[in-house]
PDB file of C-alpha atoms in Angstrom:
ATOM      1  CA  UNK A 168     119.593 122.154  96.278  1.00 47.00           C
ATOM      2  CA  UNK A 169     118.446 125.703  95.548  1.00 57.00           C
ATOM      3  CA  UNK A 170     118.639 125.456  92.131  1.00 55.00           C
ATOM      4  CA  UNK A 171     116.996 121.914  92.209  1.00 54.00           C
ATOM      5  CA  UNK A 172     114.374 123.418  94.447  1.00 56.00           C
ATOM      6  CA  UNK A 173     113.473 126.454  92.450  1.00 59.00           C
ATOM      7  CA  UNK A 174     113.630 124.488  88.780  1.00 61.00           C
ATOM      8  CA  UNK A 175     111.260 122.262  90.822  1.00 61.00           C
ATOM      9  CA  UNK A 176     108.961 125.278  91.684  1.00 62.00           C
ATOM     10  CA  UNK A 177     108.319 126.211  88.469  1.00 63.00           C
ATOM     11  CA  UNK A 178     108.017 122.988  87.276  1.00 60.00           C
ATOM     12  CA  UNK A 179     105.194 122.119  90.075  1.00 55.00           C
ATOM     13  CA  UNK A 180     103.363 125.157  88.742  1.00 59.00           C
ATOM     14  CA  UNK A 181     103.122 123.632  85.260  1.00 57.00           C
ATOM     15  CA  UNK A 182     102.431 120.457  86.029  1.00 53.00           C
ATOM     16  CA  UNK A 183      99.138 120.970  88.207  1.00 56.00           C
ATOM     17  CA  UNK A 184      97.303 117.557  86.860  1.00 53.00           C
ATOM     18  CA  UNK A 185     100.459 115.311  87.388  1.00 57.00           C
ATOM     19  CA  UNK A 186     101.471 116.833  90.662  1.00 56.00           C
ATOM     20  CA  UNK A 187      97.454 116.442  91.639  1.00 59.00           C
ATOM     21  CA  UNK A 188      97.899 113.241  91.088  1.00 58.00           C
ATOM     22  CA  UNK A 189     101.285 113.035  92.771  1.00 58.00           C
ATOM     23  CA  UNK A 190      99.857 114.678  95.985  1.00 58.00           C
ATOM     24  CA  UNK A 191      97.141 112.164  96.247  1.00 57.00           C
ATOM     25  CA  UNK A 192      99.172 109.170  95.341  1.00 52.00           C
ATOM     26  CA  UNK A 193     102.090 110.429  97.496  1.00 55.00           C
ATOM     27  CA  UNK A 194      99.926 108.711 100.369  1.00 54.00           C
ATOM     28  CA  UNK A 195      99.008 105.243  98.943  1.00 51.00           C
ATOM     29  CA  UNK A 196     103.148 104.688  98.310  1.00 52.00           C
ATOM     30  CA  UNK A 197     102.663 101.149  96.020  1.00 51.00           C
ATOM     31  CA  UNK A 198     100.112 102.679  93.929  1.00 49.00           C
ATOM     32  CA  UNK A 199     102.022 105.681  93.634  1.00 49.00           C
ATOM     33  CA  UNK A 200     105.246 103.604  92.556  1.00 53.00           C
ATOM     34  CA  UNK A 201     103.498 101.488  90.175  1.00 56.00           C
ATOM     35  CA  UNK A 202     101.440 104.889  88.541  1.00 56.00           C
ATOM     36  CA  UNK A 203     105.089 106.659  88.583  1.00 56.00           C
ATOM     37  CA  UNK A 204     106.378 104.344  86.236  1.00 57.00           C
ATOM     38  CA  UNK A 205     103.572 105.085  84.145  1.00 57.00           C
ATOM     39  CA  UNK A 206     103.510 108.381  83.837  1.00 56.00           C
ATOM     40  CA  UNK A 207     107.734 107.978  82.838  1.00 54.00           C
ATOM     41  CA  UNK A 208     106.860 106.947  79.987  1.00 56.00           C
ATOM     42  CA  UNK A 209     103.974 109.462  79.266  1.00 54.00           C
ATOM     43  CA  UNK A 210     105.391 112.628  80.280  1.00 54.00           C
ATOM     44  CA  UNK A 211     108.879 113.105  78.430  1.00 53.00           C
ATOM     45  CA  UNK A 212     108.153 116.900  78.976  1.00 53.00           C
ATOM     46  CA  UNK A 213     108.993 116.682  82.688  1.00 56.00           C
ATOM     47  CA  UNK A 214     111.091 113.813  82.584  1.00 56.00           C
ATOM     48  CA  UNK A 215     113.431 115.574  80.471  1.00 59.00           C
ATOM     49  CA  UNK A 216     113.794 118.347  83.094  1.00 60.00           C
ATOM     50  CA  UNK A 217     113.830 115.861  86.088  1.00 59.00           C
ATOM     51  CA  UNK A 218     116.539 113.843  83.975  1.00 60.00           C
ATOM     52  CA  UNK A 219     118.461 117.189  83.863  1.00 61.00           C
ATOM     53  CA  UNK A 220     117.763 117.814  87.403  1.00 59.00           C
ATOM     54  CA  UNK A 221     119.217 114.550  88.396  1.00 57.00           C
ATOM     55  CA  UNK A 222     122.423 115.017  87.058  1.00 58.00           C
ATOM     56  CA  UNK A 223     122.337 118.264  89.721  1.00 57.00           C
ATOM     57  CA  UNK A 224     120.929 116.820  92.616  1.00 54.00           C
ATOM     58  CA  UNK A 225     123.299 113.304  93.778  1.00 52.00           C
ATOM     59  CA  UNK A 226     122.057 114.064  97.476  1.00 51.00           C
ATOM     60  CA  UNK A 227     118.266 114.157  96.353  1.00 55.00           C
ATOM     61  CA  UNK A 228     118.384 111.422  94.231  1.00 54.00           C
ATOM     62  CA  UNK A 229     121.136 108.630  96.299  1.00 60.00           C
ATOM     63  CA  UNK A 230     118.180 109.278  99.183  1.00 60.00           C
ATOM     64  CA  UNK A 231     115.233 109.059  96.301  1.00 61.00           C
ATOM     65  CA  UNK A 232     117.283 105.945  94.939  1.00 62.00           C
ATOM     66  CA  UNK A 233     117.178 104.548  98.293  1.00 63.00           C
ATOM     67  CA  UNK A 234     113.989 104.940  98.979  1.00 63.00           C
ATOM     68  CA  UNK A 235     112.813 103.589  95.611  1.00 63.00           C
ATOM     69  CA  UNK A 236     115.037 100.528  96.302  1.00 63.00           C
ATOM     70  CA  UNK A 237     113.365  99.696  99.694  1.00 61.00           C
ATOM     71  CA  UNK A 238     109.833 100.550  98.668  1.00 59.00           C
ATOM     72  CA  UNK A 239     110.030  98.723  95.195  1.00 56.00           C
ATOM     73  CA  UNK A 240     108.791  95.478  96.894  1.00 50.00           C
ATOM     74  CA  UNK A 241     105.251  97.236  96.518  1.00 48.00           C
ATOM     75  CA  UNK A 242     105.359  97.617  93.187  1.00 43.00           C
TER      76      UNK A 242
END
């Protein structure tokens, strides 16, 4: 996860409007979900690192997969 962890580091520090957003949305979880999906398909910058990061990170992302799965009832 170091890796993942620093790539995501650098990546937070160029991102600074989406994670903004992220930070505040992180607390209001459906709005968050539904706005996520959004921004997918609006930031092919970062998704193309997180897509790479994925690949990396199977602990991360079965637990993020998870999570999405139980939470997507918001949406």
């Amino acid at each position: 996860m170091s890796v993942y962890l620093g790539l995501y580091d650098r990546l937070h520090d160029h991102t600074s409007v989406y994670l903004e957003l992220y930070d505040r949305l992180r607390d209001h979880t459906p709005v968050y979900l539904g706005l996520h999906d959004r921004l997918h398909d609006h930031t092919p910058v970062y998704l193309e690192l997180y897509d790479r990061l994925r690949d990396h990170t199977p602990v991360y992302l079965g637990l993020y997969d998870r999570l999405r799965d139980r939470l997507s009832f918001c949406v």
